Amino acid sequence: MRRLIQALGAAFAMSGLAVAATPVAAQSYPSRPLTMIVPFAAGGPTDVIARIVSDHMSRTLGQSIVVENVAGAGGTTGSLRVARATPDGYTVMMGNLGTHSASVGLYPNLAYDPRTDFAPVINTAGTPMLISAHKDFPANTLQELVALLKADPSKYNWGHGGIGSTSHLTCVFFHHLIKAPVQQVPFRGSGPAMNALLAKQLDYVCDQTVGIVPQLTNLKTYVVATPTRLDVAKEVPTSQEGGLPEFQAVGWNAIFAPKDTPKEIVDKLNAAGRAALADPGVKARLLELGCVIPDDAGQSPAALGAHVRAEVDKWTPVIKAAGVTAQ
């Protein structure tokens, strides 16, 4: 009997220690470097934003943040890795509209649910979408581009950062609106697609401001899919001005951790993200790239969670109406 009592007491004590371990771990967090997964190739919009924001976050947290590019399957390969990671705050990711909204409609057998398999941390940047072609492409306006594509869609091609990526989804939406099934060329990220466009191996792309704005002088950019022109690209007409007012698309990039990450750790990550977005240098770099920084309320984990659910509800019917699937 005495041994039984001792065993029960030891088990209870160990249970108590286990319960207490989470708050203690959260208090000492982070005690080692973090990994931020970018589910696309280096050089694309999501990668650029991740590196700008994580560099400042590392200073606030007192630990380095190593950005690791895990490309494949429109960003779902890297996203799944994070969804299955230990929820200790040391593995996070920079997701976007493609990985955490469009993926639900595009992948019938998606191995994760962006609404339930992640702990939302902070929405870092909205990114309006633009359509750009290489310098020698014959169309000079959006109306001319639409006319060419509708007349002979088999003659042209467009590139994107992978099935389900923001650059893919936006062009799918565009082609659905104009009813022109143009040949697509998938890449492992928007960065490689942009390189192919600049080399004139592609005719055009639909991409985020972060990818297009630095190359404006090297491209023909036909439209920004927003109601108003961009301060950093005032020469680019809006979709309303271009004659296709229905073409409205704004991407976004946000930080996520695995589900069940302790709230105390999520709060520390969120605070570091807020500090980065409030920093004048970070803010200036993001604005120069045409990003839209969320307001204070929009930077909360709860706001990001609600945004993901709303975006899934918004884009799933669009994808189904377009008859697009990734499998």
mmCIF file of C-alpha atoms in Angstrom:
data_model
loop_
_atom_site.group_PDB
_atom_site.id
_atom_site.type_symbol
_atom_site.label_atom_id
_atom_site.label_comp_id
_atom_site.label_asym_id
_atom_site.label_seq_id
_atom_site.Cartn_x
_atom_site.Cartn_y
_atom_site.Cartn_z
ATOM 1 C CA MET A 1 0.000 0.000 0.000
ATOM 2 C CA ARG A 2 2.781 2.373 0.900
ATOM 3 C CA ARG A 3 4.388 1.796 -2.506
ATOM 4 C CA LEU A 4 1.092 2.452 -4.237
ATOM 5 C CA ILE A 5 0.649 5.725 -2.365
ATOM 6 C CA GLN A 6 4.224 6.733 -3.201
ATOM 7 C CA ALA A 7 3.703 5.869 -6.856
ATOM 8 C CA LEU A 8 0.492 7.862 -7.019
ATOM 9 C CA GLY A 9 2.168 10.782 -5.317
ATOM 10 C CA ALA A 10 5.075 10.703 -7.759
ATOM 11 C CA ALA A 11 2.696 10.527 -10.706
ATOM 12 C CA PHE A 12 0.705 13.472 -9.375
ATOM 13 C CA ALA A 13 3.875 15.463 -8.827
ATOM 14 C CA MET A 14 5.067 14.741 -12.355
ATOM 15 C CA SER A 15 1.646 15.714 -13.703
ATOM 16 C CA GLY A 16 1.853 18.964 -11.803
ATOM 17 C CA LEU A 17 5.275 19.647 -13.223
ATOM 18 C CA ALA A 18 3.966 18.970 -16.721
ATOM 19 C CA VAL A 19 1.121 21.426 -16.209
ATOM 20 C CA ALA A 20 3.536 24.033 -14.907
ATOM 21 C CA ALA A 21 6.016 23.441 -17.715
ATOM 22 C CA THR A 22 4.087 25.361 -20.364
ATOM 23 C CA PRO A 23 3.972 28.735 -18.527
ATOM 24 C CA VAL A 24 7.637 28.387 -17.518
ATOM 25 C CA ALA A 25 8.633 27.575 -21.108
ATOM 26 C CA ALA A 26 6.621 30.524 -22.352
ATOM 27 C CA GLN A 27 8.319 32.837 -19.862
ATOM 28 C CA SER A 28 11.790 31.817 -21.037
ATOM 29 C CA TYR A 29 10.804 31.853 -24.714
ATOM 30 C CA PRO A 30 12.683 32.220 -26.965
ATOM 31 C CA SER A 31 15.880 30.620 -25.722
ATOM 32 C CA ARG A 32 17.206 29.567 -29.124
ATOM 33 C CA PRO A 33 16.891 30.620 -32.797
ATOM 34 C CA LEU A 34 13.555 30.353 -34.619
ATOM 35 C CA THR A 35 12.829 29.049 -38.110
ATOM 36 C CA MET A 36 10.405 30.906 -40.358
ATOM 37 C CA ILE A 37 9.232 28.729 -43.237
ATOM 38 C CA VAL A 38 8.510 30.526 -46.503
ATOM 39 C CA PRO A 39 6.615 28.010 -48.659
ATOM 40 C CA PHE A 40 7.964 29.424 -51.927
ATOM 41 C CA ALA A 41 11.304 29.904 -53.645
ATOM 42 C CA ALA A 42 13.547 32.756 -52.569
ATOM 43 C CA GLY A 43 13.058 36.158 -54.171
ATOM 44 C CA GLY A 44 9.263 36.172 -54.446
ATOM 45 C CA PRO A 45 6.899 38.589 -52.675
ATOM 46 C CA THR A 46 6.211 36.378 -49.654
ATOM 47 C CA ASP A 47 9.924 35.706 -49.229
ATOM 48 C CA VAL A 48 10.773 39.416 -49.421
ATOM 49 C CA ILE A 49 8.162 40.365 -46.820
ATOM 50 C CA ALA A 50 9.228 37.511 -44.535
ATOM 51 C CA ARG A 51 12.847 38.652 -44.559
ATOM 52 C CA ILE A 52 12.022 42.313 -43.946
ATOM 53 C CA VAL A 53 9.698 41.583 -41.027
ATOM 54 C CA SER A 54 11.639 38.692 -39.448
ATOM 55 C CA ASP A 55 14.874 40.687 -39.394
ATOM 56 C CA HIS A 56 13.304 43.245 -37.071
ATOM 57 C CA MET A 57 11.400 40.624 -35.058
ATOM 58 C CA SER A 58 14.662 38.842 -34.284
ATOM 59 C CA ARG A 59 15.986 41.971 -32.609
ATOM 60 C CA THR A 60 12.865 42.292 -30.450
ATOM 61 C CA LEU A 61 12.910 38.618 -29.477
ATOM 62 C CA GLY A 62 16.657 38.522 -28.865
ATOM 63 C CA GLN A 63 17.092 35.457 -31.071
ATOM 64 C CA SER A 64 17.844 35.064 -34.750
ATOM 65 C CA ILE A 65 15.076 33.988 -37.114
ATOM 66 C CA VAL A 66 16.300 31.761 -39.921
ATOM 67 C CA VAL A 67 14.185 32.031 -43.071
ATOM 68 C CA GLU A 68 13.924 28.659 -44.803
ATOM 69 C CA ASN A 69 12.379 28.305 -48.254
ATOM 70 C CA VAL A 70 10.342 25.101 -48.594
ATOM 71 C CA ALA A 71 8.746 25.377 -52.032
ATOM 72 C CA GLY A 72 6.324 23.021 -53.707
ATOM 73 C CA ALA A 73 2.643 22.412 -54.505
ATOM 74 C CA GLY A 74 1.680 26.077 -54.499
ATOM 75 C CA GLY A 75 3.016 26.597 -50.986
ATOM 76 C CA THR A 76 1.136 23.696 -49.409
ATOM 77 C CA THR A 77 4.293 21.592 -48.888
ATOM 78 C CA GLY A 78 5.873 24.131 -46.554
ATOM 79 C CA SER A 79 2.533 24.909 -44.932
ATOM 80 C CA LEU A 80 1.957 21.244 -44.069
ATOM 81 C CA ARG A 81 5.407 21.063 -42.506
ATOM 82 C CA VAL A 82 4.498 23.913 -40.172
ATOM 83 C CA ALA A 83 1.061 22.466 -39.403
ATOM 84 C CA ARG A 84 2.786 19.272 -38.225
ATOM 85 C CA ALA A 85 5.619 21.007 -36.356
ATOM 86 C CA THR A 86 5.989 20.975 -32.579
ATOM 87 C CA PRO A 87 3.859 23.850 -31.227
ATOM 88 C CA ASP A 88 6.642 25.445 -29.215
ATOM 89 C CA GLY A 89 7.017 28.713 -31.132
ATOM 90 C CA TYR A 90 10.313 27.780 -32.753
ATOM 91 C CA THR A 91 8.795 26.956 -36.137
ATOM 92 C CA VAL A 92 6.533 29.552 -37.747
ATOM 93 C CA MET A 93 5.697 30.482 -41.312
ATOM 94 C CA MET A 94 4.803 33.359 -43.573
ATOM 95 C CA GLY A 95 1.608 32.239 -45.285
ATOM 96 C CA ASN A 96 -0.526 34.093 -47.776
ATOM 97 C CA LEU A 97 -3.853 34.150 -49.579
ATOM 98 C CA GLY A 98 -2.874 31.104 -51.618
ATOM 99 C CA THR A 99 -1.653 28.861 -48.805
ATOM 100 C CA HIS A 100 -4.299 29.844 -46.262
ATOM 101 C CA SER A 101 -7.431 30.561 -48.318
ATOM 102 C CA ALA A 102 -7.348 29.476 -51.955
ATOM 103 C CA SER A 103 -5.841 26.109 -51.036
ATOM 104 C CA VAL A 104 -9.171 24.956 -49.577
ATOM 105 C CA GLY A 105 -10.929 25.313 -52.926
ATOM 106 C CA LEU A 106 -8.008 24.193 -55.084
ATOM 107 C CA TYR A 107 -6.922 21.015 -53.315
ATOM 108 C CA PRO A 108 -9.718 18.473 -52.745
ATOM 109 C CA ASN A 109 -7.388 16.376 -50.565
ATOM 110 C CA LEU A 110 -5.604 19.198 -48.777
ATOM 111 C CA ALA A 111 -3.745 17.667 -45.822
ATOM 112 C CA TYR A 112 -4.322 20.653 -43.536
ATOM 113 C CA ASP A 113 -7.122 23.086 -42.800
ATOM 114 C CA PRO A 114 -5.860 26.688 -42.654
ATOM 115 C CA ARG A 115 -8.788 27.599 -40.407
ATOM 116 C CA THR A 116 -8.034 25.069 -37.665
ATOM 117 C CA ASP A 117 -4.485 23.690 -38.026
ATOM 118 C CA PHE A 118 -2.595 26.909 -37.291
ATOM 119 C CA ALA A 119 -2.345 29.503 -34.557
ATOM 120 C CA PRO A 120 -2.742 32.911 -36.257
ATOM 121 C CA VAL A 121 -0.010 35.337 -35.168
ATOM 122 C CA ILE A 122 -0.164 38.572 -37.184
ATOM 123 C CA ASN A 123 -1.206 39.864 -40.602
ATOM 124 C CA THR A 124 1.845 41.718 -41.891
ATOM 125 C CA ALA A 125 1.043 43.193 -45.290
ATOM 126 C CA GLY A 126 -1.694 43.493 -47.861
ATOM 127 C CA THR A 127 -0.414 43.364 -51.428
ATOM 128 C CA PRO A 128 -2.533 44.636 -54.347
ATOM 129 C CA MET A 129 -2.285 42.563 -57.499
ATOM 130 C CA LEU A 130 -1.105 43.761 -60.915
ATOM 131 C CA ILE A 131 -0.841 42.295 -64.416
ATOM 132 C CA SER A 132 2.453 42.834 -66.238
ATOM 133 C CA ALA A 133 3.947 41.639 -69.524
ATOM 134 C CA HIS A 134 7.469 41.782 -70.876
ATOM 135 C CA LYS A 135 8.548 44.941 -72.660
ATOM 136 C CA ASP A 136 8.052 43.619 -76.194
ATOM 137 C CA PHE A 137 4.585 42.176 -75.715
ATOM 138 C CA PRO A 138 2.283 43.719 -78.366
ATOM 139 C CA ALA A 139 -0.538 44.901 -76.066
ATOM 140 C CA ASN A 140 -0.161 48.368 -74.554
ATOM 141 C CA THR A 141 -3.355 48.558 -72.483
ATOM 142 C CA LEU A 142 -5.531 46.142 -70.532
ATOM 143 C CA GLN A 143 -8.197 46.320 -73.234
ATOM 144 C CA GLU A 144 -5.633 45.404 -75.888
ATOM 145 C CA LEU A 145 -4.379 42.527 -73.725
ATOM 146 C CA VAL A 146 -7.891 41.162 -73.275
ATOM 147 C CA ALA A 147 -8.567 41.446 -77.019
ATOM 148 C CA LEU A 148 -5.394 39.503 -77.889
ATOM 149 C CA LEU A 149 -6.074 36.745 -75.368
ATOM 150 C CA LYS A 150 -9.690 36.293 -76.404
ATOM 151 C CA ALA A 151 -8.805 36.241 -80.116
ATOM 152 C CA ASP A 152 -6.251 33.418 -79.788
ATOM 153 C CA PRO A 153 -5.611 32.193 -76.200
ATOM 154 C CA SER A 154 -3.440 29.295 -77.429
ATOM 155 C CA LYS A 155 -0.874 31.745 -78.793
ATOM 156 C CA TYR A 156 0.185 33.118 -75.390
ATOM 157 C CA ASN A 157 1.311 31.942 -71.963
ATOM 158 C CA TRP A 158 1.473 33.219 -68.409
ATOM 159 C CA GLY A 159 3.488 32.160 -65.382
ATOM 160 C CA HIS A 160 2.837 31.872 -61.661
ATOM 161 C CA GLY A 161 4.427 30.766 -58.405
ATOM 162 C CA GLY A 162 2.731 27.372 -58.260
ATOM 163 C CA ILE A 163 -0.794 25.984 -58.276
ATOM 164 C CA GLY A 164 -2.680 27.657 -55.461
ATOM 165 C CA SER A 165 -0.279 30.573 -55.068
ATOM 166 C CA THR A 166 -1.594 34.127 -55.021
ATOM 167 C CA SER A 167 -0.112 34.758 -58.468
ATOM 168 C CA HIS A 168 -1.894 31.674 -59.809
ATOM 169 C CA LEU A 169 -5.246 32.432 -58.184
ATOM 170 C CA THR A 170 -5.326 36.019 -59.415
ATOM 171 C CA CYS A 171 -4.716 35.084 -63.042
ATOM 172 C CA VAL A 172 -7.276 32.277 -62.806
ATOM 173 C CA PHE A 173 -9.768 34.899 -61.674
ATOM 174 C CA PHE A 174 -8.714 37.226 -64.514
ATOM 175 C CA HIS A 175 -9.050 34.534 -67.189
ATOM 176 C CA HIS A 176 -12.403 33.474 -65.780
ATOM 177 C CA LEU A 177 -13.667 37.033 -66.141
ATOM 178 C CA ILE A 178 -12.507 37.409 -69.747
ATOM 179 C CA LYS A 179 -13.307 33.773 -70.668
ATOM 180 C CA ALA A 180 -9.902 33.035 -72.208
ATOM 181 C CA PRO A 181 -8.155 29.729 -71.301
ATOM 182 C CA VAL A 182 -4.533 30.811 -71.754
ATOM 183 C CA GLN A 183 -1.719 28.294 -71.268
ATOM 184 C CA GLN A 184 -0.126 28.488 -67.826
ATOM 185 C CA VAL A 185 3.472 27.781 -66.788
ATOM 186 C CA PRO A 186 3.936 26.944 -63.088
ATOM 187 C CA PHE A 187 7.129 27.732 -61.166
ATOM 188 C CA ARG A 188 8.249 27.029 -57.593
ATOM 189 C CA GLY A 189 7.666 30.636 -56.631
ATOM 190 C CA SER A 190 6.932 34.068 -58.047
ATOM 191 C CA GLY A 191 10.632 34.957 -58.072
ATOM 192 C CA PRO A 192 11.534 32.364 -60.739
ATOM 193 C CA ALA A 193 8.399 33.311 -62.700
ATOM 194 C CA MET A 194 9.484 36.957 -62.716
ATOM 195 C CA ASN A 195 12.955 35.977 -63.931
ATOM 196 C CA ALA A 196 11.357 34.047 -66.784
ATOM 197 C CA LEU A 197 9.167 37.029 -67.645
ATOM 198 C CA LEU A 198 12.133 39.409 -67.737
ATOM 199 C CA ALA A 199 13.906 36.901 -70.000
ATOM 200 C CA LYS A 200 10.790 36.935 -72.263
ATOM 201 C CA GLN A 201 10.196 33.229 -71.730
ATOM 202 C CA LEU A 202 6.701 34.190 -70.524
ATOM 203 C CA ASP A 203 4.237 36.677 -71.969
ATOM 204 C CA TYR A 204 2.747 37.980 -68.709
ATOM 205 C CA VAL A 205 2.120 37.365 -65.012
ATOM 206 C CA CYS A 206 -0.360 38.419 -62.342
ATOM 207 C CA ASP A 207 1.658 39.235 -59.256
ATOM 208 C CA GLN A 208 1.767 41.177 -56.017
ATOM 209 C CA THR A 209 3.099 44.719 -55.794
ATOM 210 C CA VAL A 210 6.196 43.406 -54.001
ATOM 211 C CA GLY A 211 7.212 41.493 -57.118
ATOM 212 C CA ILE A 212 6.078 43.999 -59.757
ATOM 213 C CA VAL A 213 6.942 47.439 -58.342
ATOM 214 C CA PRO A 214 10.749 46.942 -58.316
ATOM 215 C CA GLN A 215 10.544 45.951 -62.005
ATOM 216 C CA LEU A 216 8.088 48.582 -63.261
ATOM 217 C CA THR A 217 10.578 50.172 -65.652
ATOM 218 C CA ASN A 218 11.403 46.771 -67.147
ATOM 219 C CA LEU A 219 7.805 45.693 -67.772
ATOM 220 C CA LYS A 220 4.527 46.727 -69.326
ATOM 221 C CA THR A 221 2.087 46.894 -66.426
ATOM 222 C CA TYR A 222 -1.553 47.094 -67.463
ATOM 223 C CA VAL A 223 -3.628 47.266 -64.318
ATOM 224 C CA VAL A 224 -3.752 47.252 -60.547
ATOM 225 C CA ALA A 225 -6.728 45.272 -59.230
ATOM 226 C CA THR A 226 -7.864 47.914 -56.731
ATOM 227 C CA PRO A 227 -10.383 50.794 -56.772
ATOM 228 C CA THR A 228 -7.644 53.435 -56.547
ATOM 229 C CA ARG A 229 -4.193 53.855 -58.075
ATOM 230 C CA LEU A 230 -1.095 53.037 -56.051
ATOM 231 C CA ASP A 231 1.117 55.824 -54.734
ATOM 232 C CA VAL A 232 4.198 53.850 -55.818
ATOM 233 C CA ALA A 233 2.819 53.168 -59.310
ATOM 234 C CA LYS A 234 0.573 56.102 -60.141
ATOM 235 C CA GLU A 235 0.960 55.513 -63.867
ATOM 236 C CA VAL A 236 -0.766 52.108 -63.654
ATOM 237 C CA PRO A 237 -4.551 52.295 -64.261
ATOM 238 C CA THR A 238 -7.077 50.667 -61.949
ATOM 239 C CA SER A 239 -9.270 47.818 -63.165
ATOM 240 C CA GLN A 240 -12.169 50.276 -63.396
ATOM 241 C CA GLU A 241 -10.135 52.571 -65.615
ATOM 242 C CA GLY A 242 -8.951 49.604 -67.664
ATOM 243 C CA GLY A 243 -12.468 48.465 -68.479
ATOM 244 C CA LEU A 244 -12.644 45.417 -66.191
ATOM 245 C CA PRO A 245 -14.079 46.727 -62.886
ATOM 246 C CA GLU A 246 -14.875 43.207 -61.599
ATOM 247 C CA PHE A 247 -11.165 42.427 -61.445
ATOM 248 C CA GLN A 248 -10.489 43.217 -57.789
ATOM 249 C CA ALA A 249 -7.771 41.272 -55.958
ATOM 250 C CA VAL A 250 -5.542 42.061 -53.000
ATOM 251 C CA GLY A 251 -3.115 39.482 -51.677
ATOM 252 C CA TRP A 252 -1.884 39.316 -48.107
ATOM 253 C CA ASN A 253 0.972 37.789 -46.146
ATOM 254 C CA ALA A 254 0.717 36.723 -42.517
ATOM 255 C CA ILE A 255 2.613 34.810 -39.846
ATOM 256 C CA PHE A 256 1.238 31.537 -38.492
ATOM 257 C CA ALA A 257 2.413 29.024 -35.886
ATOM 258 C CA PRO A 258 1.225 25.426 -35.454
ATOM 259 C CA LYS A 259 -2.082 24.992 -33.635
ATOM 260 C CA ASP A 260 -1.835 24.515 -29.857
ATOM 261 C CA THR A 261 1.098 26.923 -29.632
ATOM 262 C CA PRO A 262 0.698 28.438 -26.126
ATOM 263 C CA LYS A 263 -1.077 31.784 -26.084
ATOM 264 C CA GLU A 264 1.810 33.370 -24.184
ATOM 265 C CA ILE A 265 4.174 32.484 -27.031
ATOM 266 C CA VAL A 266 1.738 33.647 -29.710
ATOM 267 C CA ASP A 267 1.423 36.942 -27.838
ATOM 268 C CA LYS A 268 5.215 37.375 -27.768
ATOM 269 C CA LEU A 269 5.440 36.704 -31.487
ATOM 270 C CA ASN A 270 2.563 39.084 -32.152
ATOM 271 C CA ALA A 271 4.225 41.815 -30.082
ATOM 272 C CA ALA A 272 7.464 41.365 -32.027
ATOM 273 C CA GLY A 273 5.525 41.528 -35.297
ATOM 274 C CA ARG A 274 3.745 44.707 -34.195
ATOM 275 C CA ALA A 275 7.083 46.276 -33.256
ATOM 276 C CA ALA A 276 8.410 45.458 -36.727
ATOM 277 C CA LEU A 277 5.412 46.973 -38.527
ATOM 278 C CA ALA A 278 5.648 50.106 -36.354
ATOM 279 C CA ASP A 279 9.343 50.600 -37.084
ATOM 280 C CA PRO A 280 9.852 53.535 -39.495
ATOM 281 C CA GLY A 281 12.477 51.675 -41.512
ATOM 282 C CA VAL A 282 10.395 48.517 -41.918
ATOM 283 C CA LYS A 283 7.296 50.545 -42.679
ATOM 284 C CA ALA A 284 9.124 52.575 -45.333
ATOM 285 C CA ARG A 285 10.458 49.456 -47.070
ATOM 286 C CA LEU A 286 7.023 47.821 -47.160
ATOM 287 C CA LEU A 287 5.300 50.966 -48.409
ATOM 288 C CA GLU A 288 7.933 51.403 -51.128
ATOM 289 C CA LEU A 289 6.932 47.952 -52.360
ATOM 290 C CA GLY A 290 3.271 48.941 -52.529
ATOM 291 C CA CYS A 291 2.233 47.028 -49.403
ATOM 292 C CA VAL A 292 -0.757 47.994 -47.289
ATOM 293 C CA ILE A 293 0.042 47.669 -43.569
ATOM 294 C CA PRO A 294 -2.924 46.545 -41.424
ATOM 295 C CA ASP A 295 -4.138 48.930 -38.739
ATOM 296 C CA ASP A 296 -3.674 48.140 -35.051
ATOM 297 C CA ALA A 297 -6.905 46.133 -34.751
ATOM 298 C CA GLY A 298 -6.080 44.192 -37.914
ATOM 299 C CA GLN A 299 -2.759 43.054 -36.443
ATOM 300 C CA SER A 300 -4.285 40.908 -33.687
ATOM 301 C CA PRO A 301 -4.267 37.081 -33.851
ATOM 302 C CA ALA A 302 -8.072 37.081 -33.627
ATOM 303 C CA ALA A 303 -8.356 39.465 -36.577
ATOM 304 C CA LEU A 304 -6.065 37.254 -38.665
ATOM 305 C CA GLY A 305 -8.091 34.162 -37.800
ATOM 306 C CA ALA A 306 -11.302 35.895 -38.847
ATOM 307 C CA HIS A 307 -9.630 37.142 -42.026
ATOM 308 C CA VAL A 308 -8.546 33.615 -43.005
ATOM 309 C CA ARG A 309 -12.081 32.272 -42.548
ATOM 310 C CA ALA A 310 -13.573 35.141 -44.544
ATOM 311 C CA GLU A 311 -11.057 34.691 -47.367
ATOM 312 C CA VAL A 312 -11.765 30.949 -47.579
ATOM 313 C CA ASP A 313 -15.475 31.744 -47.879
ATOM 314 C CA LYS A 314 -14.746 34.390 -50.524
ATOM 315 C CA TRP A 315 -12.381 32.492 -52.814
ATOM 316 C CA THR A 316 -13.723 28.930 -52.653
ATOM 317 C CA PRO A 317 -16.818 29.694 -54.778
ATOM 318 C CA VAL A 318 -14.715 31.752 -57.205
ATOM 319 C CA ILE A 319 -12.378 28.807 -57.720
ATOM 320 C CA LYS A 320 -15.240 26.343 -58.138
ATOM 321 C CA ALA A 321 -16.990 28.641 -60.613
ATOM 322 C CA ALA A 322 -13.787 28.814 -62.642
ATOM 323 C CA GLY A 323 -13.597 25.000 -62.649
ATOM 324 C CA VAL A 324 -10.024 24.980 -61.382
ATOM 325 C CA THR A 325 -8.509 22.190 -59.308
ATOM 326 C CA ALA A 326 -4.944 21.342 -58.354
ATOM 327 C CA GLN A 327 -5.483 17.582 -58.436
#
